[in-house]
Short mmCIF file of C-alpha atoms in Angstrom, two decimals:
data_model
loop_
_atom_site.label_atom_id
_atom_site.label_comp_id
_atom_site.label_asym_id
_atom_site.label_seq_id
_atom_site.Cartn_x
_atom_site.Cartn_y
_atom_site.Cartn_z
CA MET A 1 0.00 0.00 0.00
CA THR A 2 2.91 2.36 0.68
CA THR A 3 4.29 1.97 -2.84
CA THR A 4 0.84 2.27 -4.39
CA GLY A 5 0.08 5.39 -2.38
CA ALA A 6 3.40 6.99 -3.29
CA CYS A 7 2.91 6.26 -6.99
CA GLY A 8 -0.64 7.57 -6.86
CA TYR A 9 0.48 10.73 -5.09
CA LEU A 10 3.23 11.38 -7.65
CA LEU A 11 0.81 10.81 -10.51
CA ALA A 12 -1.73 13.17 -8.96
CA ALA A 13 0.96 15.80 -8.36
CA ALA A 14 2.06 15.56 -11.98
CA THR A 15 -1.54 15.92 -13.10
CA ALA A 16 -1.92 18.98 -10.87
CA LEU A 17 0.89 20.68 -12.76
CA VAL A 18 -0.81 20.17 -16.13
CA LEU A 19 -4.51 20.26 -15.15
CA PRO A 20 -4.73 22.05 -11.80
CA GLN A 21 -8.53 21.88 -11.49
CA VAL A 22 -8.50 18.12 -11.90
CA GLY A 23 -5.10 17.30 -10.47
CA TYR A 24 -5.57 18.98 -7.09
CA ARG A 25 -8.87 17.17 -6.54
CA VAL A 26 -7.25 13.87 -7.45
CA LEU A 27 -4.43 14.80 -5.10
CA GLY A 28 -6.96 15.32 -2.33
CA VAL A 29 -8.53 11.92 -2.97
CA VAL A 30 -5.18 10.13 -2.99
CA LEU A 31 -3.95 11.90 0.14
CA ALA A 32 -7.19 11.22 2.00
CA SER A 33 -7.01 7.55 1.02
CA VAL A 34 -3.41 7.22 2.17
CA VAL A 35 -4.20 8.89 5.50
CA ALA A 36 -7.21 6.63 6.06
CA VAL A 37 -5.24 3.45 5.35
CA VAL A 38 -2.20 4.45 7.40
CA ALA A 39 -4.31 5.59 10.36
CA HIS A 40 -6.35 2.40 10.21
CA HIS A 41 -3.30 0.13 10.39
CA ASP A 42 -1.30 2.30 12.77
CA VAL A 43 -0.73 0.80 16.21
CA ALA A 44 -1.59 4.22 17.67
CA ARG A 45 -5.27 3.29 17.46
CA ARG A 46 -4.61 0.70 20.17
CA THR A 47 -1.85 2.38 22.18
CA ILE A 48 -4.09 5.41 22.74
CA ARG A 49 -5.76 3.24 25.41
CA THR A 50 -2.50 2.72 27.30
CA ARG A 51 -0.64 5.06 29.61
CA GLY A 52 2.46 7.19 29.74
CA LEU A 53 4.68 7.85 26.75
CA THR A 54 2.94 5.41 24.41
CA ARG A 55 -0.40 7.14 24.93
CA TYR A 56 1.16 10.57 24.43
CA MET A 57 2.77 9.47 21.17
CA ALA A 58 -0.47 7.90 19.95
CA ALA A 59 -2.47 11.05 20.70
CA ALA A 60 0.00 13.25 18.83
CA MET A 61 0.12 10.91 15.83
CA LEU A 62 -3.65 10.53 15.51
CA ALA A 63 -4.09 14.29 15.74
CA GLY A 64 -1.49 14.70 12.99
CA TYR A 65 -3.40 12.32 10.73
CA LEU A 66 -6.53 14.37 11.31
CA TRP A 67 -4.88 17.58 10.15
CA LEU A 68 -3.38 15.89 7.10
CA GLY A 69 -6.86 14.68 6.24
CA THR A 70 -8.10 18.25 6.62
CA ALA A 71 -5.61 19.43 4.00
CA ALA A 72 -6.75 16.63 1.69
CA ALA A 73 -10.38 17.68 2.14
CA ILE A 74 -9.55 21.29 1.25
CA TRP A 75 -7.85 20.17 -1.98
CA LEU A 76 -10.73 17.85 -2.79
CA VAL A 77 -13.39 20.53 -2.34
CA GLY A 78 -11.55 23.71 -3.32
CA GLY A 79 -9.22 22.46 -6.00
CA PRO A 80 -5.99 24.40 -6.53
CA VAL A 81 -5.17 26.81 -3.71
CA TRP A 82 -2.21 29.11 -4.26
CA GLU A 83 -3.17 32.06 -2.07
CA GLY A 84 -5.74 33.34 0.36
CA ARG A 85 -7.42 31.66 3.30
CA ALA A 86 -7.54 28.17 1.77
CA TYR A 87 -3.79 28.27 1.09
CA ASP A 88 -3.15 29.39 4.68
CA ALA A 89 -5.32 26.54 5.98
CA VAL A 90 -3.56 23.87 3.89
CA LEU A 91 -0.11 25.21 4.75
CA HIS A 92 -0.70 25.21 8.50
CA ALA A 93 -2.63 21.94 8.52
CA VAL A 94 0.26 20.12 6.86
CA PHE A 95 3.36 21.75 8.36
CA LEU A 96 2.06 22.51 11.85
CA GLY A 97 -0.84 20.13 12.36
CA PHE A 98 0.84 17.08 10.82
CA VAL A 99 4.61 17.63 10.70
CA LEU A 100 5.04 19.38 14.03
CA SER A 101 2.65 17.01 15.78
CA MET A 102 4.72 14.08 14.52
CA ILE A 103 7.88 15.79 15.76
CA MET A 104 6.35 16.19 19.21
CA ALA A 105 5.24 12.56 19.14
CA HIS A 106 8.65 11.11 18.29
CA ALA A 107 10.92 13.60 20.06
CA PRO A 108 11.21 11.51 23.27
CA VAL A 109 12.49 8.61 21.14
CA ILE A 110 14.54 10.34 18.44
CA LEU A 111 16.25 13.14 20.37
CA PRO A 112 18.01 10.85 22.90
CA ALA A 113 19.57 8.93 20.01
CA VAL A 114 20.79 12.17 18.42
CA LEU A 115 21.83 14.13 21.51
CA ARG A 116 23.08 11.13 23.51
CA ARG A 117 21.00 12.41 26.41
CA PRO A 118 17.73 10.92 27.68
CA LEU A 119 14.52 12.89 27.22
CA PRO A 120 12.27 11.55 29.97
CA TYR A 121 8.53 11.69 29.36
CA ARG A 122 6.47 13.91 31.63
CA ARG A 123 2.76 14.55 31.46
CA ILE A 124 3.37 18.28 31.12
CA LEU A 125 4.37 17.59 27.49
CA TYR A 126 0.64 17.37 26.80
CA LEU A 127 0.44 21.14 27.38
CA PRO A 128 2.26 22.31 24.22
CA LEU A 129 0.63 19.51 22.23
CA ALA A 130 -2.85 20.58 23.27
CA LEU A 131 -2.03 24.26 22.77
CA LEU A 132 -0.77 23.53 19.25
CA HIS A 133 -3.97 21.81 18.16
CA VAL A 134 -6.34 24.20 19.92
CA SER A 135 -4.61 27.20 18.33
CA LEU A 136 -4.81 25.48 14.93
CA VAL A 137 -8.55 24.96 15.41
CA VAL A 138 -8.91 28.66 16.21
CA ARG A 139 -6.85 29.69 13.20
CA LEU A 140 -8.39 27.37 10.61
CA LEU A 141 -11.99 26.88 11.71
CA ALA A 142 -12.56 30.38 13.06
CA GLY A 143 -9.99 32.51 11.24
CA ASP A 144 -9.68 31.01 7.75
CA ALA A 145 -13.15 29.49 7.48
CA TRP A 146 -15.03 32.61 8.64
CA ASP A 147 -12.49 35.22 7.52
CA LEU A 148 -11.79 36.55 11.02
CA PRO A 149 -8.35 38.22 11.10
CA VAL A 150 -8.38 38.34 14.90
CA ALA A 151 -8.79 34.58 15.11
CA VAL A 152 -5.95 34.13 12.63
CA GLN A 153 -3.68 36.30 14.77
CA VAL A 154 -4.68 34.60 18.01
CA GLY A 155 -4.14 31.19 16.47
CA GLY A 156 -0.78 32.24 15.08
CA VAL A 157 0.40 33.46 18.47
CA GLY A 158 -0.79 30.20 19.99
CA ASN A 159 1.18 28.23 17.40
CA VAL A 160 4.39 30.08 18.23
CA VAL A 161 3.86 29.73 21.99
CA ALA A 162 3.21 26.00 21.60
CA VAL A 163 6.45 25.45 19.69
CA LEU A 164 8.54 27.50 22.12
CA LEU A 165 6.90 25.87 25.12
CA PHE A 166 7.65 22.41 23.78
CA VAL A 167 11.31 23.32 23.27
CA VAL A 168 11.58 24.73 26.80
CA LEU A 169 9.84 21.75 28.43
CA ALA A 170 11.88 19.24 26.43
CA ALA A 171 15.14 20.98 27.36
CA GLY A 172 14.07 21.18 30.98
CA SER A 173 13.20 17.49 31.02
CA VAL A 174 16.66 16.65 29.69
CA VAL A 175 18.34 18.78 32.36
CA VAL A 176 16.23 17.46 35.25
CA GLY A 177 16.70 13.86 34.18
CA PRO A 178 14.57 10.73 34.59
CA VAL A 179 11.52 10.70 36.80
CA ARG A 180 12.19 9.08 40.17
CA ARG A 181 9.49 6.62 41.16
CA THR A 182 9.59 6.38 44.94
CA ARG A 183 6.21 4.68 45.15
CA GLY A 184 7.43 1.71 43.18
CA VAL A 185 10.30 1.18 45.63
CA ALA A 186 7.98 1.43 48.62
CA SER A 187 5.50 -1.00 47.18
CA THR A 188 8.28 -3.47 46.36
CA THR A 189 9.58 -3.28 49.91
CA THR A 190 6.10 -3.80 51.30
CA ARG A 191 5.50 -6.87 49.17
CA ALA A 192 8.77 -8.53 50.22
CA THR A 193 7.22 -10.21 53.29
CA PRO A 194 6.97 -13.86 54.31
CA GLU A 195 3.24 -13.79 53.71
CA ALA A 196 3.72 -12.61 50.13
CA HIS A 197 6.62 -15.01 49.48
CA PRO A 198 6.10 -18.40 51.14
CA ALA A 199 9.59 -19.50 50.12
CA VAL A 200 11.05 -16.94 52.52
CA ALA A 201 8.97 -18.27 55.37
CA VAL A 202 10.17 -21.80 54.63
CA THR A 203 13.86 -20.94 54.58
CA LEU A 204 13.83 -18.90 57.79
CA PRO A 205 13.40 -21.88 60.18
CA VAL A 206 16.20 -23.72 58.39
CA ALA A 207 18.50 -20.74 58.83
CA ARG A 208 17.62 -20.56 62.53
CA SER A 209 18.32 -24.26 63.05
CA LEU A 210 21.87 -24.06 61.76
CA PRO A 211 23.42 -22.47 64.90
CA LEU A 212 21.68 -25.03 67.06
CA THR A 213 23.15 -27.88 65.06
CA SER A 214 26.66 -26.49 65.26
CA ASP A 215 26.38 -25.95 69.04
CA THR A 216 25.11 -29.45 69.58
CA SER A 217 27.93 -31.00 67.57
CA GLY A 218 30.45 -28.92 69.51
CA ALA A 219 29.08 -30.05 72.84
CA THR A 220 29.12 -33.68 71.73
CA SER A 221 32.72 -33.48 70.70
#
């Protein structure tokens, strides 16, 4: 499907150069189809029900697919867009909604391999991710769709703040280091009891009997 989708996308892009009215709509169909297939088979549809980093990555990836589908829908309905509100919507849906969301999703995995420093996951990373998508909704659905310049400006400021906030939080997470889980240590200590581990309770009487045996043998000798 990946090869078929790539060939279809290249063919649609070539058609868009010759016949823009037809090619861009075909491009929208192909892109929407690729997004639907990839999102359907992506493991993120299942890991969104988990916890921690895997859930965060799944949420960011699924949101990115949604924005890429939005760009495909604009091409399908509006045809060629080279300027104006539709162009602004497609541009931000692809490069901020999809690309940047994927960067946020994979940063905790990719950056440690590049920087040779761990980037521990913290739930506060949801803040720039949520701000990014909320500001995109304001910019596209309120600003571009209804031609409200104020909404476009507010959404743009939100986009910039989301990117900067993610950089600051990621850098801070690298500096602070891994999250220390004290509860896990406490719970492990609590569970290490004779009641929880019968083998411990069995070996304790044997250990206590050893000194008695040695004393008895000494007295006999």
